[in-house]
Coordinates of C-alpha atoms in Angstrom, one line a residue:
M1 CA -103.1 49.9 -37.8
Q2 CA -100.2 48.9 -40.1
S3 CA -102.2 47.9 -42.9
N4 CA -104.3 51.4 -42.8
G5 CA -100.8 53.0 -42.8
T6 CA -100.1 51.1 -45.8
G7 CA -102.9 51.4 -47.5
Q8 CA -102.7 55.6 -47.0
E9 CA -99.6 55.5 -48.8
Q10 CA -100.9 53.4 -51.7
N11 CA -103.4 56.2 -52.3
H12 CA -101.1 59.3 -52.3
P13 CA -97.7 58.3 -53.9
A14 CA -97.4 61.4 -55.2
S15 CA -97.0 63.2 -51.8
A16 CA -94.3 60.6 -50.8
Q17 CA -92.1 61.3 -53.4
N18 CA -92.9 65.0 -53.4
G19 CA -91.7 64.8 -50.2
D20 CA -88.6 63.2 -50.4
A21 CA -87.7 65.3 -53.7
N22 CA -87.8 68.4 -51.2
G23 CA -85.7 67.5 -48.6
L24 CA -88.4 66.0 -46.5
Q25 CA -90.0 69.7 -46.6
S26 CA -93.8 68.1 -46.3
N27 CA -96.4 70.2 -47.0
A28 CA -98.1 70.6 -43.2
G29 CA -101.6 70.7 -45.0
S30 CA -101.3 66.9 -46.9
A31 CA -103.8 64.5 -45.8
S32 CA -101.8 61.9 -46.7
G33 CA -100.1 59.2 -44.1
A34 CA -96.5 59.9 -46.1
S35 CA -96.9 62.9 -45.4
G36 CA -97.9 62.6 -41.8
T37 CA -94.5 62.0 -40.9
G38 CA -93.5 64.6 -42.4
S39 CA -95.9 67.0 -40.8
G40 CA -94.6 65.3 -37.4
S41 CA -91.2 66.4 -38.1
L42 CA -92.7 69.9 -38.7
K43 CA -94.2 70.1 -35.4
K44 CA -90.9 68.2 -34.0
K45 CA -89.1 71.4 -35.8
K46 CA -91.1 74.1 -33.9
R47 CA -90.6 72.3 -30.8
L48 CA -86.8 72.0 -30.8
S49 CA -85.6 73.2 -27.9
Q50 CA -82.5 75.1 -27.1
A51 CA -80.3 72.6 -26.1
E52 CA -81.6 70.6 -29.3
E53 CA -80.6 73.1 -31.7
D54 CA -77.2 73.5 -29.7
V55 CA -76.4 70.0 -30.6
I56 CA -77.4 70.3 -34.2
R57 CA -75.3 73.1 -34.5
L58 CA -72.8 71.6 -33.1
I59 CA -72.9 68.3 -35.2
G60 CA -73.4 70.7 -38.2
Q61 CA -70.2 72.3 -37.4
H62 CA -68.2 68.9 -37.0
L63 CA -69.3 67.8 -40.2
N64 CA -68.2 71.3 -42.2
G65 CA -64.7 70.6 -40.3
L66 CA -64.6 67.2 -42.1
G67 CA -65.9 68.8 -45.7
L68 CA -69.2 67.4 -45.6
N69 CA -71.5 70.4 -46.6
Q70 CA -74.2 69.1 -48.4
T71 CA -74.7 67.1 -45.3
V72 CA -74.4 70.1 -43.3
D73 CA -76.9 72.1 -45.5
L74 CA -79.6 69.1 -45.7
L75 CA -79.4 69.1 -41.8
M76 CA -80.1 73.3 -41.3
Q77 CA -82.7 72.6 -44.3
E78 CA -85.0 69.5 -42.5
S79 CA -84.2 71.0 -39.0
G80 CA -85.0 74.4 -39.4
C81 CA -81.7 75.5 -37.3
R82 CA -79.0 77.7 -38.5
L83 CA -75.6 77.1 -38.3
E84 CA -74.1 80.7 -38.0
H85 CA -75.7 84.2 -39.0
P86 CA -75.4 84.6 -42.5
S87 CA -73.3 87.8 -41.4
A88 CA -70.8 85.8 -39.9
T89 CA -70.6 83.3 -42.9
K90 CA -69.9 86.7 -45.3
F91 CA -67.5 86.9 -42.9
R92 CA -65.8 84.0 -42.3
N93 CA -65.5 83.3 -46.6
H94 CA -64.2 86.9 -46.9
I95 CA -61.3 86.3 -44.7
M96 CA -60.6 82.8 -45.9
E97 CA -60.2 84.6 -49.7
G98 CA -58.1 87.4 -48.3
E99 CA -60.6 90.1 -49.2
W100 CA -59.6 92.4 -46.4
D101 CA -62.1 95.6 -47.3
K102 CA -64.9 93.0 -47.5
A103 CA -64.2 91.5 -44.5
E104 CA -64.1 95.2 -42.6
N105 CA -67.4 96.2 -44.0
D106 CA -68.6 92.7 -42.6
L107 CA -67.5 93.9 -39.2
N108 CA -69.8 97.1 -39.2
E109 CA -72.4 94.5 -40.0
L110 CA -71.4 91.9 -36.7
K111 CA -71.3 95.4 -34.4
A112 CA -75.0 95.1 -33.9
L113 CA -75.4 91.4 -32.9
M114 CA -71.9 91.4 -30.6
H115 CA -72.0 92.1 -26.8
S116 CA -69.3 94.4 -26.6
P117 CA -69.4 96.6 -29.4
S118 CA -66.2 97.7 -28.3
A119 CA -64.3 94.5 -29.0
I120 CA -64.8 95.6 -32.9
V121 CA -61.2 97.9 -32.3
R122 CA -59.6 94.7 -31.3
M123 CA -60.8 92.2 -34.1
K124 CA -59.9 95.1 -36.9
F125 CA -56.6 95.2 -35.4
L126 CA -56.0 91.4 -36.0
L127 CA -57.9 91.6 -39.4
L128 CA -55.6 94.6 -40.3
Q129 CA -52.3 92.7 -39.0
Q130 CA -52.7 89.8 -41.2
K131 CA -53.3 92.3 -44.1
Y132 CA -50.4 94.2 -43.2
L133 CA -48.2 90.8 -42.8
E134 CA -49.3 89.4 -46.0
Y135 CA -48.5 92.4 -47.9
L136 CA -45.1 92.4 -46.5
E137 CA -44.7 88.6 -47.5
D138 CA -45.7 89.4 -51.3
G139 CA -43.1 92.2 -51.3
K140 CA -46.0 94.9 -51.3
V141 CA -44.1 97.6 -49.3
L142 CA -45.9 100.7 -49.7
E143 CA -49.1 99.2 -49.3
A144 CA -48.3 97.4 -46.1
L145 CA -47.1 100.8 -44.8
Q146 CA -50.1 102.5 -45.9
V147 CA -51.7 100.0 -43.8
L148 CA -49.5 100.6 -40.6
R149 CA -49.8 104.1 -40.9
G150 CA -53.2 105.1 -42.8
E151 CA -55.1 102.0 -40.7
L152 CA -53.1 100.3 -37.7
T153 CA -52.1 103.4 -36.4
P154 CA -55.0 105.4 -36.4
L155 CA -57.0 102.9 -34.6
K156 CA -54.8 103.8 -30.9
Y157 CA -54.8 100.4 -30.0
N158 CA -51.9 97.9 -28.8
T159 CA -49.1 100.6 -29.8
D160 CA -46.5 98.5 -28.5
R161 CA -47.4 95.8 -31.0
I162 CA -47.6 98.7 -33.5
H163 CA -44.0 99.3 -33.0
V164 CA -42.9 95.7 -33.4
L165 CA -44.8 95.4 -37.0
S166 CA -43.2 98.5 -38.0
G167 CA -39.9 96.7 -37.5
Y168 CA -41.2 93.7 -39.6
L169 CA -40.2 96.5 -42.6
M170 CA -36.8 95.9 -42.7
C171 CA -37.2 91.9 -43.3
S172 CA -35.1 91.3 -46.3
H173 CA -37.3 88.6 -47.6
A174 CA -40.5 86.2 -46.5
E175 CA -38.5 84.3 -44.7
D176 CA -37.1 86.6 -42.6
L177 CA -40.6 88.0 -41.9
K178 CA -41.9 84.4 -40.7
A179 CA -39.3 84.1 -38.7
K180 CA -39.2 87.3 -36.7
A181 CA -42.9 87.7 -36.6
E182 CA -43.3 83.6 -35.6
W183 CA -46.0 83.6 -38.3
E184 CA -46.6 80.7 -40.9
G185 CA -47.2 82.9 -43.9
K186 CA -49.9 83.8 -45.8
G187 CA -52.6 81.1 -46.5
A188 CA -55.3 78.6 -45.3
G189 CA -53.5 77.7 -42.0
S190 CA -52.7 81.5 -41.1
R191 CA -56.3 82.7 -41.6
C192 CA -57.7 79.6 -40.0
R193 CA -55.9 81.0 -37.0
L194 CA -56.9 84.4 -37.4
L195 CA -60.2 83.3 -37.7
D196 CA -60.2 81.2 -34.5
K197 CA -59.3 84.5 -32.5
L198 CA -61.4 87.1 -33.9
Q199 CA -64.1 83.8 -33.1
T200 CA -63.7 84.8 -29.7
Y201 CA -65.2 88.2 -29.6
L202 CA -68.6 87.2 -31.3
P203 CA -71.2 85.3 -29.2
P204 CA -72.0 81.6 -30.4
S205 CA -75.4 82.4 -31.5
V206 CA -73.5 84.2 -34.0
M207 CA -70.7 82.3 -34.9
L208 CA -69.8 79.0 -32.7
P209 CA -66.2 78.4 -30.8
P210 CA -63.9 76.7 -33.2
R211 CA -64.4 73.1 -33.0
R212 CA -66.7 73.4 -30.1
L213 CA -68.0 69.5 -30.1
Q214 CA -64.3 68.2 -30.0
T215 CA -63.6 70.6 -27.0
L216 CA -66.8 69.4 -25.3
L217 CA -66.0 66.0 -25.8
R218 CA -62.3 66.0 -24.9
Q219 CA -63.9 68.2 -21.5
A220 CA -66.2 65.1 -21.2
V221 CA -63.0 62.8 -21.5
E222 CA -60.8 64.7 -19.7
M223 CA -63.3 65.0 -16.4
Q224 CA -63.7 61.2 -16.1
R225 CA -60.1 60.5 -16.2
D226 CA -59.9 63.2 -13.5
R227 CA -62.6 61.1 -11.5
C228 CA -61.3 57.5 -12.4
L229 CA -59.1 56.7 -8.9
Y230 CA -56.7 54.5 -11.0
H231 CA -55.8 56.4 -13.8
N232 CA -52.2 55.9 -13.8
T233 CA -51.2 56.5 -17.7
K234 CA -49.4 59.0 -19.4
L235 CA -52.2 61.8 -20.2
D236 CA -53.2 62.3 -24.3
S237 CA -55.4 65.3 -25.2
S238 CA -55.9 63.6 -28.5
L239 CA -59.5 61.8 -28.8
D240 CA -58.1 59.3 -31.3
S241 CA -56.7 57.5 -28.6
V242 CA -60.2 57.0 -26.6
S243 CA -63.1 55.4 -27.3
L244 CA -66.3 58.1 -27.1
L245 CA -68.7 54.6 -26.8
L246 CA -67.7 53.9 -23.6
D247 CA -67.2 55.5 -20.1
H248 CA -63.6 56.2 -19.3
V249 CA -62.9 53.0 -16.6
C250 CA -59.6 52.2 -15.2
S251 CA -59.2 48.5 -13.5
R252 CA -57.3 48.3 -9.8
K253 CA -55.5 45.2 -11.4
Q254 CA -53.2 47.3 -13.7
F255 CA -52.6 49.4 -10.2
P256 CA -49.2 48.7 -8.1
C257 CA -50.8 47.3 -5.4
Y258 CA -49.6 43.4 -5.7
T259 CA -46.8 41.8 -3.9
Q260 CA -44.5 41.0 -7.3
Q261 CA -41.9 40.4 -5.4
I262 CA -40.1 40.6 -1.6
L263 CA -36.3 41.3 -1.6
T264 CA -35.0 39.5 1.9
E265 CA -31.4 40.2 1.6
H266 CA -30.8 42.6 4.5
C267 CA -30.6 41.0 7.5
S268 CA -31.9 43.8 9.7
E269 CA -34.5 46.9 9.4
V270 CA -34.4 48.5 6.4
W271 CA -35.0 52.3 6.6
F272 CA -34.9 53.7 3.5
C273 CA -35.5 53.0 -0.5
K274 CA -35.0 55.0 -3.5
F275 CA -35.6 54.3 -7.2
S276 CA -33.1 56.1 -9.3
N277 CA -34.0 58.7 -11.4
D278 CA -34.1 56.9 -14.4
G279 CA -36.1 54.1 -13.0
T280 CA -33.4 51.6 -13.6
K281 CA -32.2 50.8 -10.4
L282 CA -33.5 50.5 -6.7
A283 CA -31.0 51.1 -3.8
T284 CA -31.8 50.2 -0.4
G285 CA -30.5 51.2 3.0
S286 CA -31.0 49.1 6.5
K287 CA -29.6 49.0 9.8
D288 CA -27.3 46.1 9.0
T289 CA -24.7 48.6 7.9
T290 CA -25.3 48.2 4.3
V291 CA -26.5 49.5 1.0
I292 CA -28.1 47.3 -1.7
I293 CA -28.5 48.2 -5.4
W294 CA -30.7 46.8 -7.1
Q295 CA -31.5 46.3 -11.3
V296 CA -34.7 46.5 -12.8
E297 CA -35.2 43.9 -15.2
P298 CA -37.1 46.4 -18.2
D299 CA -39.4 43.5 -19.4
S300 CA -40.0 41.6 -16.2
H301 CA -39.3 44.4 -13.6
Q302 CA -38.3 41.9 -11.7
L303 CA -35.6 43.2 -9.2
K304 CA -32.0 41.8 -9.3
L305 CA -29.3 42.5 -6.6
I306 CA -26.4 43.6 -8.6
R307 CA -24.1 45.4 -5.9
T308 CA -23.7 45.6 -1.7
L309 CA -21.6 48.8 -0.8
E310 CA -20.8 48.0 3.0
G311 CA -19.3 49.4 5.7
H312 CA -22.1 52.1 7.2
A313 CA -21.1 51.3 10.8
Y314 CA -24.1 53.3 12.3
G315 CA -26.5 52.2 10.0
V316 CA -28.6 53.4 6.4
S317 CA -31.3 56.0 7.1
Y318 CA -31.4 58.1 3.9
L319 CA -30.0 58.0 0.4
A320 CA -29.6 60.5 -2.6
W321 CA -29.2 59.6 -6.0
S322 CA -27.1 62.5 -8.1
P323 CA -29.1 63.9 -11.3
D324 CA -27.1 61.4 -13.8
D325 CA -27.4 58.3 -11.4
V326 CA -24.0 58.0 -11.4
Y327 CA -23.4 59.0 -7.6
L328 CA -25.5 57.5 -4.4
I329 CA -24.9 59.1 -1.4
A330 CA -25.9 57.7 2.1
C331 CA -26.0 59.0 5.5
G332 CA -27.2 57.5 9.1
P333 CA -29.2 57.8 11.9
D334 CA -29.0 60.9 14.3
D335 CA -25.7 59.8 16.2
C336 CA -23.9 59.1 12.6
S337 CA -21.4 61.6 12.0
E338 CA -20.3 60.6 8.4
L339 CA -21.6 60.7 5.2
W340 CA -20.9 58.2 1.9
L341 CA -20.7 59.4 -1.8
W342 CA -20.1 55.7 -3.7
N343 CA -19.9 55.7 -7.5
V344 CA -22.6 53.2 -8.2
Q345 CA -21.3 51.9 -11.4
T346 CA -18.1 51.4 -10.2
G347 CA -19.0 50.7 -6.5
E348 CA -16.0 52.7 -5.3
L349 CA -16.3 55.2 -2.8
R350 CA -15.4 58.4 -4.0
T351 CA -16.0 60.3 -0.3
K352 CA -16.4 59.4 3.1
M353 CA -16.7 62.6 4.5
S354 CA -16.9 64.0 8.6
Q355 CA -16.3 67.6 9.5
S356 CA -16.6 66.5 13.2
H357 CA -17.2 64.0 15.1
E358 CA -19.6 66.1 17.0
D359 CA -21.9 66.3 13.8
S360 CA -25.1 64.7 13.3
L361 CA -25.1 64.3 9.0
T362 CA -29.1 62.4 8.6
S363 CA -30.0 64.1 5.2
V364 CA -28.5 65.2 2.1
A365 CA -30.1 66.7 -1.5
W366 CA -28.0 67.2 -4.5
N367 CA -27.6 70.6 -6.7
P368 CA -29.2 69.9 -10.2
D369 CA -25.5 70.4 -11.6
G370 CA -24.9 67.3 -9.9
K371 CA -21.4 68.9 -8.6
R372 CA -22.6 70.3 -5.1
F373 CA -24.9 68.6 -2.5
V374 CA -26.2 70.0 1.1
T375 CA -26.5 68.3 4.2
G376 CA -27.2 68.2 7.9
G377 CA -28.4 67.2 10.8
Q378 CA -30.1 68.0 14.2
R379 CA -27.0 69.3 15.7
G380 CA -26.4 72.8 13.9
Q381 CA -24.7 71.5 10.9
F382 CA -25.6 72.4 7.1
Y383 CA -23.3 72.8 5.0
Q384 CA -22.7 72.8 0.7
C385 CA -19.6 70.7 -0.2
D386 CA -18.6 69.5 -3.6
L387 CA -17.8 65.8 -4.5
D388 CA -14.7 65.2 -2.6
G389 CA -16.3 66.5 0.5
N390 CA -14.7 70.0 0.5
L391 CA -16.9 72.3 2.5
L392 CA -18.2 75.0 0.3
E393 CA -20.4 77.3 2.3
S394 CA -22.0 76.5 5.9
W395 CA -25.1 77.5 7.9
E396 CA -24.5 77.4 11.7
G397 CA -27.1 77.0 13.8
V398 CA -30.0 74.9 11.8
R399 CA -31.0 71.8 13.1
V400 CA -31.8 69.9 10.2
Q401 CA -34.5 67.1 9.7
C402 CA -34.9 67.1 5.9
L403 CA -33.4 68.6 3.4
W404 CA -34.4 69.8 -1.0
C405 CA -32.7 71.2 -3.5
M406 CA -35.0 73.4 -5.8
A407 CA -34.9 73.0 -9.5
D408 CA -33.4 76.7 -9.8
G409 CA -30.2 75.6 -7.9
R410 CA -30.1 78.4 -5.6
N411 CA -32.4 77.6 -3.1
V412 CA -32.6 74.5 -0.6
L413 CA -35.5 74.0 1.4
A414 CA -35.0 72.5 5.1
S415 CA -37.3 71.1 7.7
D416 CA -36.0 72.1 11.2
T417 CA -36.9 71.2 15.0
H418 CA -39.1 74.4 15.1
Q419 CA -41.6 72.4 13.0
R420 CA -41.2 74.5 10.2
I421 CA -39.6 74.5 6.6
R422 CA -37.8 77.5 6.0
G423 CA -35.9 78.3 2.1
Y424 CA -32.2 79.0 2.0
S425 CA -30.1 80.8 -0.5
F426 CA -26.2 80.0 -0.1
E427 CA -25.8 82.6 -2.7
D428 CA -27.1 85.8 -0.7
L429 CA -27.0 84.1 2.8
T430 CA -30.9 85.0 3.3
D431 CA -33.8 82.4 4.7
R432 CA -37.5 82.8 4.7
N433 CA -40.2 81.1 6.3
I434 CA -42.3 79.0 3.7
V435 CA -44.0 75.9 6.0
Q436 CA -45.3 76.1 9.8
E437 CA -46.5 73.2 11.4
D438 CA -48.0 73.0 15.0
H439 CA -45.9 69.5 15.2
P440 CA -42.5 67.9 14.4
I441 CA -42.1 67.5 10.7
M442 CA -40.2 64.4 10.4
S443 CA -39.5 64.1 6.7
F444 CA -40.7 66.0 3.2
T445 CA -40.2 65.6 -0.5
V446 CA -41.2 67.7 -3.3
S447 CA -43.2 67.3 -6.5
K448 CA -41.2 67.4 -9.8
N449 CA -42.6 70.8 -10.7
G450 CA -41.3 72.0 -7.4
R451 CA -44.9 73.9 -6.3
L452 CA -46.2 70.8 -4.1
A453 CA -44.6 69.4 -1.0
L454 CA -45.3 66.4 1.1
L455 CA -44.8 66.1 4.8
N456 CA -44.8 63.4 7.1
V457 CA -46.1 64.9 10.6
A458 CA -45.7 63.5 13.7
T459 CA -49.2 62.6 15.3
Q460 CA -50.5 64.2 12.4
G461 CA -49.8 62.2 9.3
V462 CA -49.2 63.1 5.6
H463 CA -50.0 66.4 4.8
L464 CA -49.8 68.5 1.2
W465 CA -48.8 71.8 0.9
D466 CA -48.6 74.6 -1.5
L467 CA -45.2 76.0 -1.7
Q468 CA -46.0 79.0 -3.5
D469 CA -49.1 79.8 -1.8
R470 CA -47.7 78.9 1.4
V471 CA -50.7 77.2 2.3
L472 CA -52.3 73.8 3.5
V473 CA -53.9 72.2 0.6
R474 CA -55.3 68.7 2.1
K475 CA -54.4 66.3 5.2
Y476 CA -54.5 62.6 4.4
Q477 CA -56.5 59.9 6.6
G478 CA -55.7 56.9 7.7
V479 CA -52.2 56.6 8.1
T480 CA -50.4 55.7 11.7
Q481 CA -47.7 58.1 12.2
G482 CA -46.4 59.1 15.6
F483 CA -42.3 59.6 16.3
Y484 CA -41.0 57.2 13.9
T485 CA -39.6 58.7 10.7
I486 CA -41.3 58.0 7.7
H487 CA -41.2 58.8 4.3
S488 CA -43.6 59.2 1.7
C489 CA -43.7 59.8 -2.1
F490 CA -45.5 61.3 -4.7
G491 CA -46.2 58.6 -7.6
G492 CA -47.7 57.7 -11.0
H493 CA -47.6 58.8 -14.7
N494 CA -48.5 62.5 -13.8
E495 CA -48.0 62.4 -9.7
D496 CA -51.1 62.0 -9.0
F497 CA -51.0 59.9 -6.5
I498 CA -49.1 59.4 -2.7
A499 CA -47.8 56.6 -0.9
S500 CA -46.8 56.7 2.6
G501 CA -45.5 54.1 5.0
S502 CA -47.4 53.8 8.3
E503 CA -46.4 52.2 11.7
D504 CA -49.4 50.1 11.5
H505 CA -47.6 47.9 9.0
K506 CA -49.5 48.9 5.8
V507 CA -48.7 50.8 2.3
Y508 CA -51.2 53.9 2.4
I509 CA -52.1 55.1 -1.6
W510 CA -54.2 58.5 -1.9
H511 CA -55.2 60.1 -5.1
K512 CA -53.5 63.7 -4.7
R513 CA -57.2 65.1 -4.6
S514 CA -58.7 62.9 -2.3
E515 CA -58.3 62.9 1.8
L516 CA -59.3 58.9 1.8
P517 CA -57.4 56.7 0.8
I518 CA -58.0 54.3 -2.2
M519 CA -55.5 51.6 -1.3
E520 CA -54.4 50.1 1.9
L521 CA -51.5 47.4 1.1
T522 CA -50.9 44.7 3.5
G523 CA -48.2 42.7 3.7
H524 CA -45.0 44.0 5.8
T525 CA -45.4 42.6 9.5
R526 CA -43.5 45.7 11.2
T527 CA -43.6 49.9 10.5
V528 CA -42.8 50.7 6.8
N529 CA -40.6 53.1 7.3
C530 CA -40.6 54.5 3.3
V531 CA -42.1 54.3 -0.1
S532 CA -40.4 54.5 -3.3
W533 CA -42.6 55.2 -6.8
N534 CA -40.4 54.6 -10.0
P535 CA -40.1 57.6 -12.1
C536 CA -40.3 56.0 -15.0
I537 CA -42.5 52.8 -14.6
P538 CA -45.5 54.2 -13.2
N539 CA -47.0 50.7 -12.2
L540 CA -43.8 49.8 -9.9
M541 CA -43.3 50.7 -6.4
A542 CA -41.1 49.4 -3.5
S543 CA -41.3 49.8 0.4
A544 CA -39.1 49.6 2.9
S545 CA -39.8 48.0 6.4
D546 CA -38.4 47.2 10.2
D547 CA -39.7 43.6 9.3
G548 CA -36.1 43.8 7.4
T549 CA -37.8 43.1 3.6
V550 CA -38.2 45.0 0.7
R551 CA -41.7 44.6 -1.0
I552 CA -42.1 45.6 -5.0
W553 CA -45.6 46.1 -5.6
G554 CA -47.1 45.7 -9.2
P555 CA -50.4 45.2 -11.3
A556 CA -52.0 42.3 -11.0
P557 CA -50.3 38.9 -12.5
F558 CA -51.9 37.8 -15.9
L559 CA -54.7 35.2 -14.3
D560 CA -57.7 33.9 -16.0
A561 CA -61.0 36.0 -15.3
Q562 CA -62.0 33.2 -12.0
E563 CA -58.8 33.5 -10.6
Q564 CA -58.3 37.4 -10.8
D565 CA -61.6 37.7 -8.6
G566 CA -60.0 36.1 -5.7
L567 CA -56.5 37.2 -6.3
N568 CA -54.1 38.7 -3.8
E569 CA -55.5 39.3 -0.2
S570 CA -52.7 42.0 0.6
C571 CA -54.5 44.6 -1.8
S572 CA -57.8 46.0 -0.4
S573 CA -59.3 49.0 -2.3
M574 CA -61.2 52.1 -0.5
D575 CA -63.5 52.8 -2.7
S576 CA -66.0 50.1 -2.5

């Protein structure tokens, strides 16, 4: 077969040369072997599916954007496809050259190709708006006024915008106009942006949406990231940061599921742990009456004891860092009526607050201004205080289990003994129901954006609520939760993960969108009371347990491949 083809090529050299010279457009009737390839391509050309044509157009648009115009012409010629409708090409060129009258005429041609002819008015408005602004920038005020009165106003479309546009006539110079109109000025940039807006009204068969191939590739990359159980790095929408030649995958070895350090300095149950807002410190509170402050080493992420705060007679069951991390408030268990406000930098006790010996101050939350905090307990106390412990406002009869100050600085969320979370405003003394559970809410925390709340519910486990829509989003499975107070947390670079302690001595980790755990971390020997994810180091996490230890979890240590396979039995993946 091979020698036969070669012989045919030798018999018809002119046909082969002619096919090349015409951009591989061989004559269908040619009997030569060389033109057999051309004939085959013609057959394939006729059989192009819609999907294949779409791909060719997408590639052509992308190459066009790179300035490879001759390559695009050859691609379209050889494939028999058309990048866009000739009227659309004409329209594009006239806009980029600022030939507004011709572009307006092109719109009339495009009208017949559109699904919604009424969109022509909106397109014409955008076109004339650009024309008006460019006249103003060039100092042609009379021409601009004519466009405004004689062309834009008769459209009877978006009169509010026309009033705004008319105000630009008062601009004294071009820079003033650009600033007020939030417009970059006459030129290729603003005209390209105008084209992007206009393209949205045209069917893709007439003119492709802008940068369509990049959009599809970005969507594919984002979908792969979304499906990746262990993706825990900063989201980057740029395609330059990824390889398009391989599927996206993150190894669980990069995830904080390996015991990096065990802190044993407490001599009794550790009830709480919390990283500072800047991620440089960890505070741990224990039944042994102490709070220990740990420094996170910036390179190794090892923790080092820097200060012990003593004298909490009832033990420490809750801690809250001030927004600037200068102060730390410590609360005790149910029978504790005192609250301690420490200066972490100096180790000095600024305030020891107790309104009444009958109080129970078990929870606290800082106002975002860092000058006030709210505190309360199950005996009906709910106070707002300043840094010296002076009472600013109080709310009677609210049996508080857990507290959270919202970012607006005005509203406070409080879970109470009626199995609900209510919103309270100290400004106008109003309250409203937000969450209602069927079982006691032992603790809760709120996401950084204030939209989601994570609840530890007695006998039920971990529940995710949408605070805005006031609906239960998800119930996470696996965790053992009775009537102990267990504190869960959001974590990871984009708060995509949730971690919680459990009465079965484990730490559970879920991806926010999945009810089944992706990790079970073992190592603790008694109930894990609290988990804290470092807000600035996404692969660092701490857990506090009744076994008297605090475990620091990080990625797998650097080992060779053989050692890595059998590494650390304390981490079990749930995705197999």
